[in-house]
Coordinates of C-alpha atoms and ligand atoms in Angstrom, one line a residue:
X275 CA 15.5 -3.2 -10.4
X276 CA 16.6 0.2 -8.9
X277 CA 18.3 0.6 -5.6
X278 CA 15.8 1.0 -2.8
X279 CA 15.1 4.7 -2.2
X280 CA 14.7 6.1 1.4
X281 CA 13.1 9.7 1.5
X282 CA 12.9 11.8 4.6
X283 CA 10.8 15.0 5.2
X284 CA 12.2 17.9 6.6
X285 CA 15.8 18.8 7.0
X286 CA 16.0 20.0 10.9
X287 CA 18.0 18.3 13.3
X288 CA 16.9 14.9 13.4
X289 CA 16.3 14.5 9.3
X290 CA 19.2 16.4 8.5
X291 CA 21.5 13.4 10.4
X292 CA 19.4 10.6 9.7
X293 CA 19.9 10.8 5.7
X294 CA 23.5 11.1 6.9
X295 CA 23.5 8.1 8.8
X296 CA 21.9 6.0 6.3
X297 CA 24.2 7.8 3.3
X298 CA 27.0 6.7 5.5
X299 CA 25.6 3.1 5.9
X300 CA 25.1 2.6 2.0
X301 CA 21.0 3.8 1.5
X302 CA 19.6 5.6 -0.9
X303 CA 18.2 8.5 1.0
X304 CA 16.7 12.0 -0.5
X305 CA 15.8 14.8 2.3
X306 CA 13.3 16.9 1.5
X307 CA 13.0 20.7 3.1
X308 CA 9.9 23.2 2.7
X309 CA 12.4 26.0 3.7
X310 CA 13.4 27.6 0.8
X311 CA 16.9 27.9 1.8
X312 CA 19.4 27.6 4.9
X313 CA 19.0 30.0 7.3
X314 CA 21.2 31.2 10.7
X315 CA 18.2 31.3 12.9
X316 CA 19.1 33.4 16.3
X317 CA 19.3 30.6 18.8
X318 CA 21.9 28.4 20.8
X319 CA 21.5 24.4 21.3
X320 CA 23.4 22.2 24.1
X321 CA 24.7 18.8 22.4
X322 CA 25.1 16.4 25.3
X323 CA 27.9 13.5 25.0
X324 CA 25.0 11.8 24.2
X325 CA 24.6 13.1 20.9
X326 CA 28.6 13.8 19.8
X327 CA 29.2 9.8 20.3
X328 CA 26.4 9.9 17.0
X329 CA 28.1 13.1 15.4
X330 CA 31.3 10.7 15.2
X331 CA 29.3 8.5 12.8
X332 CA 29.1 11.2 9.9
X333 CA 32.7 12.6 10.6
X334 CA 31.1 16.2 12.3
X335 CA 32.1 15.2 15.9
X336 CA 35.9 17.0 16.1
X337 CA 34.4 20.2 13.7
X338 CA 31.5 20.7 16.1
X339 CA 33.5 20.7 19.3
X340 CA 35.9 22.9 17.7
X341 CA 33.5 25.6 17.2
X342 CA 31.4 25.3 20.3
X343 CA 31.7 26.5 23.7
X344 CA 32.7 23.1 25.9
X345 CA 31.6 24.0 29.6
X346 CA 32.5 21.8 31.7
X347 CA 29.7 22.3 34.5
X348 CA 26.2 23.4 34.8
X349 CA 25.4 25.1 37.3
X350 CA 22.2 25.7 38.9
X351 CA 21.8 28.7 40.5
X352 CA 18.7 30.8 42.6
X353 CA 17.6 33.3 40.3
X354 CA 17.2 36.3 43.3
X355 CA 20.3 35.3 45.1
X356 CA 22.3 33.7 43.3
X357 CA 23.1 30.9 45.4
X358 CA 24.2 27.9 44.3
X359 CA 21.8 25.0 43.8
X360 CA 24.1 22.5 42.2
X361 CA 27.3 22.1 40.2
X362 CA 26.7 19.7 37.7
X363 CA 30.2 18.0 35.9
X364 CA 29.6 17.8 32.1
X365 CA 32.9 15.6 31.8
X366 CA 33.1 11.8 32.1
X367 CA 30.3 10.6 29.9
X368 CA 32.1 9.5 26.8
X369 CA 32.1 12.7 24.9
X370 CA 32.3 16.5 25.0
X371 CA 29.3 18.4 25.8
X372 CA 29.2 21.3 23.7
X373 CA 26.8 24.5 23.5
X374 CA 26.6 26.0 20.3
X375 CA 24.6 28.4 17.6
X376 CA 22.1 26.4 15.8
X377 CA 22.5 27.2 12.4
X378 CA 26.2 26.9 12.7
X379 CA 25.8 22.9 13.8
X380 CA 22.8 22.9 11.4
X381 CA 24.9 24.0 8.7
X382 CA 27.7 22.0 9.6
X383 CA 24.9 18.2 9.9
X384 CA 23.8 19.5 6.1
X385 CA 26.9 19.5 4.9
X386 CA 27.5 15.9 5.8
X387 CA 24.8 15.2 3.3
X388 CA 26.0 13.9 -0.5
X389 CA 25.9 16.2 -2.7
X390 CA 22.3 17.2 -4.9
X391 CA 20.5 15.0 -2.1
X392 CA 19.4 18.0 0.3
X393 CA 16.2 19.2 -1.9
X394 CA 15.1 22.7 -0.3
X395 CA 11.6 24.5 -1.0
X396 CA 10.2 21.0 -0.7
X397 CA 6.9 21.5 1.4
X398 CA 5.4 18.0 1.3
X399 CA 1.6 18.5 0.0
X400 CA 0.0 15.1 0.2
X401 CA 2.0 11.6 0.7
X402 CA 0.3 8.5 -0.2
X403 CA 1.7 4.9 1.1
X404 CA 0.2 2.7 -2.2
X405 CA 1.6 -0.6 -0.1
X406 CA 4.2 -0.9 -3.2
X407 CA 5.8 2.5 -2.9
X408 CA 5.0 6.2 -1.1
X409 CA 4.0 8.8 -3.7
X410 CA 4.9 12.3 -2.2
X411 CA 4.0 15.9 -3.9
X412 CA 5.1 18.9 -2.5
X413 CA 3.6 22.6 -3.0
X414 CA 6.0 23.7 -5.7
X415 CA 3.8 20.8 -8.0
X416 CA 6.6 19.1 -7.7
X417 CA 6.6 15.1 -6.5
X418 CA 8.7 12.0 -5.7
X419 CA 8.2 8.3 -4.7
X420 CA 10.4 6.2 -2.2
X421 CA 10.2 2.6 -0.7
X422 CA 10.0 4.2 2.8
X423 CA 9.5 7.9 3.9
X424 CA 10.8 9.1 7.2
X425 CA 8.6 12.0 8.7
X426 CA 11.1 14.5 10.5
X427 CA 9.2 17.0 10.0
X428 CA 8.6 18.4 13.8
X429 CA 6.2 19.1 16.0
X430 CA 3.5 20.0 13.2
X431 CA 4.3 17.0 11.4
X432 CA 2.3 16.4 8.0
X433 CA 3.5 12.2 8.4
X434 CA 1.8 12.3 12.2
X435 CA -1.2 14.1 10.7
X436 CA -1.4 11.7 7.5
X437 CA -1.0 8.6 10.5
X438 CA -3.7 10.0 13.3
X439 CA -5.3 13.0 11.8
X440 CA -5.0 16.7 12.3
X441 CA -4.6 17.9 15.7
X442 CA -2.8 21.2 17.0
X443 CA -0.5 20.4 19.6
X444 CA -1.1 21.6 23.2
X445 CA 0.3 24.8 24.3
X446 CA 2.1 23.9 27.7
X447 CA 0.8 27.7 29.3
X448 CA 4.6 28.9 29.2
X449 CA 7.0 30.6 26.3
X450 CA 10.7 30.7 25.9
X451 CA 12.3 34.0 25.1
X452 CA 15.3 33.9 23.1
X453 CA 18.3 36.2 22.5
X454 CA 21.9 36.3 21.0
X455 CA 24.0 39.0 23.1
X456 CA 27.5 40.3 21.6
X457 CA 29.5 39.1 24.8
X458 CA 31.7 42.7 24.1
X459 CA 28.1 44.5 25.7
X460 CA 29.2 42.4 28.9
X461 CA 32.9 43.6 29.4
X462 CA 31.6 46.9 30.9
X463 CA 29.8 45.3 34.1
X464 CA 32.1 44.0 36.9
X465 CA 30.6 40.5 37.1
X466 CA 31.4 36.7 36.3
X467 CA 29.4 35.6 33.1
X468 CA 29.6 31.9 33.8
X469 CA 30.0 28.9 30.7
X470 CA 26.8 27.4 31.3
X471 CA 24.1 28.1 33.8
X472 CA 20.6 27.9 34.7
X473 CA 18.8 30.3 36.9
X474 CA 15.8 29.5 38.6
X475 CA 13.2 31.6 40.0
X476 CA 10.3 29.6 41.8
X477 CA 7.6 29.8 38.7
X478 CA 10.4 30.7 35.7
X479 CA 13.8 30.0 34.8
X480 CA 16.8 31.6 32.3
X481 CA 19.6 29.2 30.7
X482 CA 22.5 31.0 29.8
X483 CA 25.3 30.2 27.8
X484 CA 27.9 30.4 25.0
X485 CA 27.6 29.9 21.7
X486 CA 31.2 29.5 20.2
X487 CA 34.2 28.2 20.9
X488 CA 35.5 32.2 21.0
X489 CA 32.8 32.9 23.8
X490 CA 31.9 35.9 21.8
X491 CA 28.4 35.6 22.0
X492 CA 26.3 34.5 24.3
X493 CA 23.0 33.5 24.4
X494 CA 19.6 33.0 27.1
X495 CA 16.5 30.9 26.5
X496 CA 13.6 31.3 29.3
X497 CA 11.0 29.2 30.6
X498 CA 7.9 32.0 31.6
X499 CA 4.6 31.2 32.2
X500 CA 1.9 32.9 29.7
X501 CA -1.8 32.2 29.9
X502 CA -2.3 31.5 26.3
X503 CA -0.8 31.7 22.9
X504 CA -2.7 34.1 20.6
X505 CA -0.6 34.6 17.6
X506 CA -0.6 33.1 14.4
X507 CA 3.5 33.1 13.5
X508 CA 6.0 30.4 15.4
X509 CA 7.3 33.1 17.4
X510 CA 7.3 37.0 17.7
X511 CA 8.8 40.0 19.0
X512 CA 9.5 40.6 22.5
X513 CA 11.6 43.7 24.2
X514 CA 13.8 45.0 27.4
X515 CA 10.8 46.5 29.1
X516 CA 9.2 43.0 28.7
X517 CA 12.2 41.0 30.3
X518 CA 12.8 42.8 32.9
X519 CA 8.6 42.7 33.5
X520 CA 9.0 38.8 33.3
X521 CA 11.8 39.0 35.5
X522 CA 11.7 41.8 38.7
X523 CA 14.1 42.0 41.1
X524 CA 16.6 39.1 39.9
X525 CA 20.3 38.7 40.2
X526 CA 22.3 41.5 38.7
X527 CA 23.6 39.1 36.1
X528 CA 20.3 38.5 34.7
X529 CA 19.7 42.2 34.6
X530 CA 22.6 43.1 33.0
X531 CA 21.8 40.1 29.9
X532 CA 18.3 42.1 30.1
X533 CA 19.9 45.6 29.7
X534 CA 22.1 44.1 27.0
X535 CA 19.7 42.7 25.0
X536 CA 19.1 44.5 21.6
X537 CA 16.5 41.8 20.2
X538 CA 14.6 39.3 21.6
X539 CA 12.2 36.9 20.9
X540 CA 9.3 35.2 22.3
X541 CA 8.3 31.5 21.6
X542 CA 5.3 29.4 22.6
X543 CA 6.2 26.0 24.4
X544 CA 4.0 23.2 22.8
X545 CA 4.0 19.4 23.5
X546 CA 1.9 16.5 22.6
X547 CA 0.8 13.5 24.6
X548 CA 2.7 10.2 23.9
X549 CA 1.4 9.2 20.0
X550 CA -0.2 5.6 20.1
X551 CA 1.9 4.4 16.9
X552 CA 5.0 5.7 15.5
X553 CA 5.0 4.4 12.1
X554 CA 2.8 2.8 10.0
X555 CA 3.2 0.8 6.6
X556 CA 6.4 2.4 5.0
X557 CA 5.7 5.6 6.7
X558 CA 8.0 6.5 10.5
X559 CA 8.6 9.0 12.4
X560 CA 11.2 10.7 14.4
X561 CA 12.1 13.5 16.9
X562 CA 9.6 16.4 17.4
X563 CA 7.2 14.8 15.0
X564 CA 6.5 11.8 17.7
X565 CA 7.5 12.9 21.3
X566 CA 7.7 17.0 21.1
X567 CA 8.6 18.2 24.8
X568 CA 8.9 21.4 26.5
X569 CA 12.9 21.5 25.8
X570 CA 13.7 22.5 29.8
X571 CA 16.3 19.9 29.4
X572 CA 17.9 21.0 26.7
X573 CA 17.6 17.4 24.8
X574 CA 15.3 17.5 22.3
X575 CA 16.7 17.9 19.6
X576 CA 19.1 15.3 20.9
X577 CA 16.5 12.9 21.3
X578 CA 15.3 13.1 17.1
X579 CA 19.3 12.8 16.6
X580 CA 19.0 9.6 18.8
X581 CA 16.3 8.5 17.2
X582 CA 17.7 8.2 13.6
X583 CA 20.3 6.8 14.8
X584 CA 18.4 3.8 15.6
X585 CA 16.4 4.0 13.3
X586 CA 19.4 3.4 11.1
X587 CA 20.7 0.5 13.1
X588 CA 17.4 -1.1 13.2
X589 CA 17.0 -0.9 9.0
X590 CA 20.3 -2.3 8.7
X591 CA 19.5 -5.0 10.7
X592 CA 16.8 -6.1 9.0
X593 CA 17.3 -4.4 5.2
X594 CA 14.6 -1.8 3.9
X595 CA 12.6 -4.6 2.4
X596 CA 11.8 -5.7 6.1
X597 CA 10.8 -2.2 7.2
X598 CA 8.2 -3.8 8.8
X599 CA 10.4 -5.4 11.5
X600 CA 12.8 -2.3 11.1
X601 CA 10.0 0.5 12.2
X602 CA 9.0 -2.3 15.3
X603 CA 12.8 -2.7 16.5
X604 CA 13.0 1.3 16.7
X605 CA 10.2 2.0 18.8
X606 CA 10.8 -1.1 21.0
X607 CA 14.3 0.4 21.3
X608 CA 13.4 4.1 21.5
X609 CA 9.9 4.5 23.3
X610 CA 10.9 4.2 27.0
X611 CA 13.7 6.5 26.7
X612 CA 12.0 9.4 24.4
X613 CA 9.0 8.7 27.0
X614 CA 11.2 9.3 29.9
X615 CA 13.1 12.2 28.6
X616 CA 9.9 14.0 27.8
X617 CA 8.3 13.6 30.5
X618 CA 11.5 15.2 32.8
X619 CA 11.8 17.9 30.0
X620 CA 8.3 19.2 30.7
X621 CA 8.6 19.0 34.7
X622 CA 11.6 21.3 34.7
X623 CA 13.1 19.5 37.6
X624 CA 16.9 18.3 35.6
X625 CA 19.1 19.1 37.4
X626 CA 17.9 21.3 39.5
X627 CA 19.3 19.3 42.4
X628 CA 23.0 18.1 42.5
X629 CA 22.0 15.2 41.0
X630 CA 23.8 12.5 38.6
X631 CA 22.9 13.2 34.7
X632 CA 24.4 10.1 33.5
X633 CA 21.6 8.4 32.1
X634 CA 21.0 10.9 29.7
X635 CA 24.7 11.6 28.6
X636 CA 26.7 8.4 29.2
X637 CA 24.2 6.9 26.9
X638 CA 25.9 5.4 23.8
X639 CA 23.1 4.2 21.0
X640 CA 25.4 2.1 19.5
X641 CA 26.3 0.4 22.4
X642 CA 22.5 -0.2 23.9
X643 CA 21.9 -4.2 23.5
X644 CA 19.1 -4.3 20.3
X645 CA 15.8 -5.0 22.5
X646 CA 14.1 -7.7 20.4
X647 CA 11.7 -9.6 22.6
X648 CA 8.7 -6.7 21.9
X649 CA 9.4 -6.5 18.3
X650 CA 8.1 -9.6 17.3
Ligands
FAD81 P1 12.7 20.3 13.7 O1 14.1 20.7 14.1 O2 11.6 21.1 14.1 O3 12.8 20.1 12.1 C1 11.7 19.9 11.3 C2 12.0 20.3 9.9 O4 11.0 19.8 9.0 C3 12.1 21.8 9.7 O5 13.3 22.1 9.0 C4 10.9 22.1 8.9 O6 11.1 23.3 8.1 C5 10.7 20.9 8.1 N1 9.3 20.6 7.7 C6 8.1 20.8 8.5 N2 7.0 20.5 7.7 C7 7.5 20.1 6.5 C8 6.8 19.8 5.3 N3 5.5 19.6 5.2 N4 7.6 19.5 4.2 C9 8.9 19.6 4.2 N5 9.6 20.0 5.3 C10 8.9 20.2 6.5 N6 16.9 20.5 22.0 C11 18.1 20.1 22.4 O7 18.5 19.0 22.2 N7 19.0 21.0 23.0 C12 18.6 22.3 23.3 O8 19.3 23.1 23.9 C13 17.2 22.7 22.9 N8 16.8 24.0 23.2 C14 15.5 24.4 22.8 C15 15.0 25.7 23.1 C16 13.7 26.0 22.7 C17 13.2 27.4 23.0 C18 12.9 25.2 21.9 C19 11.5 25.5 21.5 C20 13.4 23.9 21.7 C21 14.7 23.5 22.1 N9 15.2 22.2 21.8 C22 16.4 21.8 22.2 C23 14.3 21.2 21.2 C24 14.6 21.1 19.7 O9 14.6 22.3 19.1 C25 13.7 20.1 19.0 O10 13.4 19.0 19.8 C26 14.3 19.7 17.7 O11 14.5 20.8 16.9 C27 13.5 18.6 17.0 O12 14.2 18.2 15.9 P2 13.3 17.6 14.7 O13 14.3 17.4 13.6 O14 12.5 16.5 15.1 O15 12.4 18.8 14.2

């Protein structure tokens, strides 16, 4: 008999570490990607201490630190005055906290993978569990068959819809622009462009931030209310004239990032109410495809990374033939915390308030007692 086979869906920034996490603990694990190849999409990510105590599991912990940005505060501050509305220490929880490009700490989890085990143009078509085996085909005619398949396939998850049925998620009535500013466009204006802050404006809100450890590019996400969604694509084109519409009369910083911007983007904020189940049969799921959030807090993605890292402990607890008691142990051990962080995330209140963050980033999966009692 062959060695058990583990297959995930979708090579973001959950999938991406949980095949490296199993890889590293001795599974069999193929990931499977619809995107035809790797690309450097235009956006920055905060990875809490949280998340870099996991990176040290699959060797990436020193690399990514080495090319992020490592602030070691973040502030809060009033988006018309510029008052501060806290000062937040980002040292003392176990681990750096790092903000960094995405595709660069994408690139940089993929690589962790072994060799000919990252499959891309993979868009899983139909995935059936047969209660032996899951038989998987993918839109290039293509197929595959595992003992367990993992869905990390986001917040339009094809595992989630195959569980519950379809159903759009809920637009959350706000979007997130996004844009990557050469920090040399900023050497020209006689004001302090600060490692890591947040600036709030009583309906709206901008995070700013580096990218790289050279603070040569620098980066804002926003939080702005918009009535409804009515495009098609994942995200589209936005502009100056419509930044500095979203956002009149703010702090000269925040008009200088505008006035420095030469693209921009503009994303719709979608979330999902809590899923009833997270797994069923030999089918699981992790990250964005089970508890999506508005990502205010910046720890989404950190959240699907924290996930398959559980997930991983829990199946080598019990072996993949017991994936029944595997998939239990994880959601006993991750629902309350994904739950919590979620519900924060879309409330936009963290850390707006000099308040302590610790129980987000002086978390340590690995060292969480395994929660048994509800997994029976
Ligand atoms: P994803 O990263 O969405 O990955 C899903 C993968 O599955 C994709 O690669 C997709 O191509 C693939 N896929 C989908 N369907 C299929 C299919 N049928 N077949 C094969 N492959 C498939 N989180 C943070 O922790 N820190 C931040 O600073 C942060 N900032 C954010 C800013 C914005 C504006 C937004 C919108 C989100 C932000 N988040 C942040 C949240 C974060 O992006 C998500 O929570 C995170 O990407 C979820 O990871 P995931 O692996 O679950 O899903």
């Amino acid at each position: 008999m062959g060695k058990q086979k583990i297959a995930i869906i979708g090579a973001g920034l959950g999938g991406a570490v949980a095949g490296s996490l199993l890889q590293h603990s001795g599974f069999d694990v193929d990931v499977y990607e619809q995107a035809p190849t790797f690309s450097r999409l235009g956006a920055g990510i905060h990875m809490g201490p949280n998340v870099l105590k996991i990176f040290e599991r699959i060797g990436v912990a020193e690399k990514i630190v080495s090319i992020s940005s490592t602030p070691t505060f973040w502030l809060s501050r009033d988006g018309i005055s510029g008052e501060y509305l806290s000062r937040i220490p980002l040292e003392g929880y176990g681990h750096t906290y790092c903000t960094v490009h995405r595709g660069d700490l994408q690139a940089l989890q993929c690589d962790t993978l072994k060799d000919g085990t990252l499959h891309f143009g993979k868009k899983l078509a139909t995935i059936e569990d047969t209660g032996i085996d899951v038989h998987m085909t993918f839109e290039d005619g293509t197929s595959a068959s595992a003992d367990i398949v993992i869905g990390a396939d986001g917040i339009n998850s094809k595992i989630r819809e195959t569980l519950l049925g379809f159903e759009k998620p809920n637009y959350s009535g706000w979007v997130g622009h996004r844009a990557l500013i050469n920090a040399e466009r900023l050497k020209k204006y006689d004001l302090e462009f600060e490692d890591c802050v947040k600036w709030w404006g009583p309906d709206r809100h901008m995070m700013v931030y580096f990218t790289t450890s050279r603070k040569d590019e620098y980066y804002y996400v926003t939080g702005v209310p918009h009535d409804a969604w009515e495009f098609e694509t994942a995200f589209v084109d936005s502009s100056r004239e419509e930044m500095h519409a979203a956002f009149p009369g703010y702090h000269p910083v925040i008009e200088a990032l505008i006035d420095s911007t030469e693209t921009v983007t503009k994303w719709p904020l979608f979330n999902r109410n809590p899923l009833p189940i997270w797994s069923q049969g030999r089918l699981v799921m992790l990250g964005d495809a089970c508890h999506p959030m508005k990502p205010h807090m910046a720890q989404g993605a950190a959240m699907a990374i924290e996930d398959a890292a559980m997930l991983t402990r829990c199946l080598l607890e019990t072996g993949i033939s017991d994936y029944a008691t595997a998939f239990k142990l994880y959601e006993v051990n991750r629902r309350d915390r994904a739950t919590r962080v979620q519900v924060v995330s879309n409330a936009n209140t963290f850390l707006l308030t000099q308040e302590d963050p610790s129980w987000v980033y002086g978390y340590d999966v690995y060292a969480e007692p395994l929660r048994t009692e509800d997994a029976a």
